[in-house]
Amino acid sequence: MATQDYYEVLGVKKDATADDLKKAFRHLARKYHPDLNKGSREAEEKFKEINEAYQVLGDPQKKAQYDQVGHVDFKPGDEASYRPPSYDDLFRDFGLGDIFDAFSTGSRGPRRRAGADLRYDIEISLTDAFYGTKNTVAVPHQSECSTCHGTGAQPGFIKECPTCHGTGEIRTPQMIGNRKVTTLATCPECGGSGRIIEKPCQTCHGSGVLQKTRKIEVTIPRGVEDGQLLRIAGEGEPGENQGPSGDLYAVVHVKKHPTFERQGPDLRTSTVVSLPVALLGGEINVPTITGTALLKIPRGTQSHTLFRLRQQGMPYLNADNRGDLLVKVIVQIPANLTKKQEDLMKEAFADYLPRP
């Protein structure tokens, strides 16, 4: 597997877009795919490297984790929920199926297809983002029909396709130069399923799936940011021909807080202090995400001065370390003074007043 930086493996810069990553992977896959380099151990290892690199950088959540911890400490296999896409899925997404099928000589049955991914938007408070939370969502999805178990046929009324003999493909041998290759095409009789339905299932009307709603508990980690994707493996649509299910992507939206403004791991707020405190100094209580904290105001503090309270911000994602709380101090100037207060102010600040 890859020992280089994943960006170097794919030959892209760290600010590469999703389309840039796809193009780079497609280019290298065409060059190093084992079916196009028979017997080449070097090509096989190279393909494993670029495949691993794209599995990480092509997944927004894995990419964000990789960018944070770097290559040395990153282990794609550490997370039990991580499910790498199959070769069929990758090549189908990039439109490479015809190229690789043309050089495939192995025996294949009906093509297994992964189910579609689902998206669900979740709105949480800033406090929930601080502590982490669990959210039960009702996700509409297609579920395998319990009557026909996904075949689309009434029990006992499905048979092997006589045209492709259950493979789902038609093989046409031909010569390209001095090399004999076999071109594969989807069977027109069964549409690639390898089976013929004689009587459709009455429950699902031949589709093999039913529209249902499933409740799923989504664990939202502490420190999650607005717009972050959470991947719940295998909770998407069911696959075809017993293919793997898709994934559920929960998009987290953090609501605005009335007191705090979030900037990454840091929080910003403002507080008002009286003129005497700003002039003479003192200590005040300021709000934090968990309660209050004591802030020392030095003598002569100017209005709009920014103070930093360490470790009083948001936690980093799934970590104990926290950002800071930035407090902007606004000095309150009295609007109405009594005659006595005015005289005292003039006496105290005689040297600062303009002379006639």
Coordinates of C-alpha atoms in Angstrom, one line a residue, residues 60-61 64 68 120-135 218-232 249-256 261-267 289 313-323:
P60 CA -14.8 14.3 2.1
Q61 CA -14.7 13.0 5.7
A64 CA -10.5 16.1 6.1
Q68 CA -5.5 17.0 9.8
Y120 CA -30.2 13.7 5.4
D121 CA -29.9 17.2 6.8
I122 CA -29.7 17.5 10.6
E123 CA -29.9 20.8 12.5
I124 CA -28.3 21.1 16.0
S125 CA -27.5 23.8 18.5
L126 CA -24.0 25.1 19.2
T127 CA -24.3 23.5 22.7
D128 CA -25.0 20.1 21.0
A129 CA -21.9 20.7 18.8
F130 CA -19.9 21.4 21.9
Y131 CA -20.9 18.3 23.9
G132 CA -21.8 15.9 21.1
T133 CA -25.3 14.4 20.8
K134 CA -27.4 11.6 19.3
N135 CA -30.1 12.3 16.8
V218 CA -26.9 9.2 14.2
T219 CA -24.1 9.9 16.6
I220 CA -22.9 13.5 16.3
P221 CA -19.3 13.9 17.7
R222 CA -18.3 16.8 19.9
G223 CA -16.6 19.6 18.0
V224 CA -18.6 18.9 14.8
E225 CA -18.7 22.0 12.5
D226 CA -21.4 23.5 10.4
G227 CA -21.8 21.7 7.0
Q228 CA -19.8 18.6 8.0
L229 CA -20.7 15.3 6.5
L230 CA -21.1 12.2 8.8
R231 CA -21.0 8.9 6.9
I232 CA -23.1 6.0 8.2
Y249 CA -24.6 10.9 4.6
A250 CA -25.9 13.2 7.4
V251 CA -25.1 16.8 6.8
V252 CA -24.9 18.8 10.1
H253 CA -26.1 22.3 10.3
V254 CA -25.3 24.2 13.5
K255 CA -27.8 27.0 14.3
K256 CA -26.5 30.5 15.2
E261 CA -20.0 33.5 17.0
R262 CA -18.0 30.5 16.0
Q263 CA -14.7 30.7 14.0
G264 CA -13.4 27.2 13.7
P265 CA -12.5 26.0 17.2
D266 CA -12.6 29.6 18.6
L267 CA -15.7 31.5 19.9
I289 CA -20.2 28.0 26.4
G313 CA -13.8 27.8 23.0
M314 CA -15.1 24.8 21.1
P315 CA -13.4 21.4 21.2
Y316 CA -11.5 20.1 18.3
L317 CA -13.3 17.2 16.5
N318 CA -13.3 14.2 18.9
A319 CA -10.4 15.6 20.9
D320 CA -9.9 17.0 24.4
N321 CA -8.2 20.2 23.3
R322 CA -10.3 23.3 22.9
G323 CA -10.1 26.6 21.1

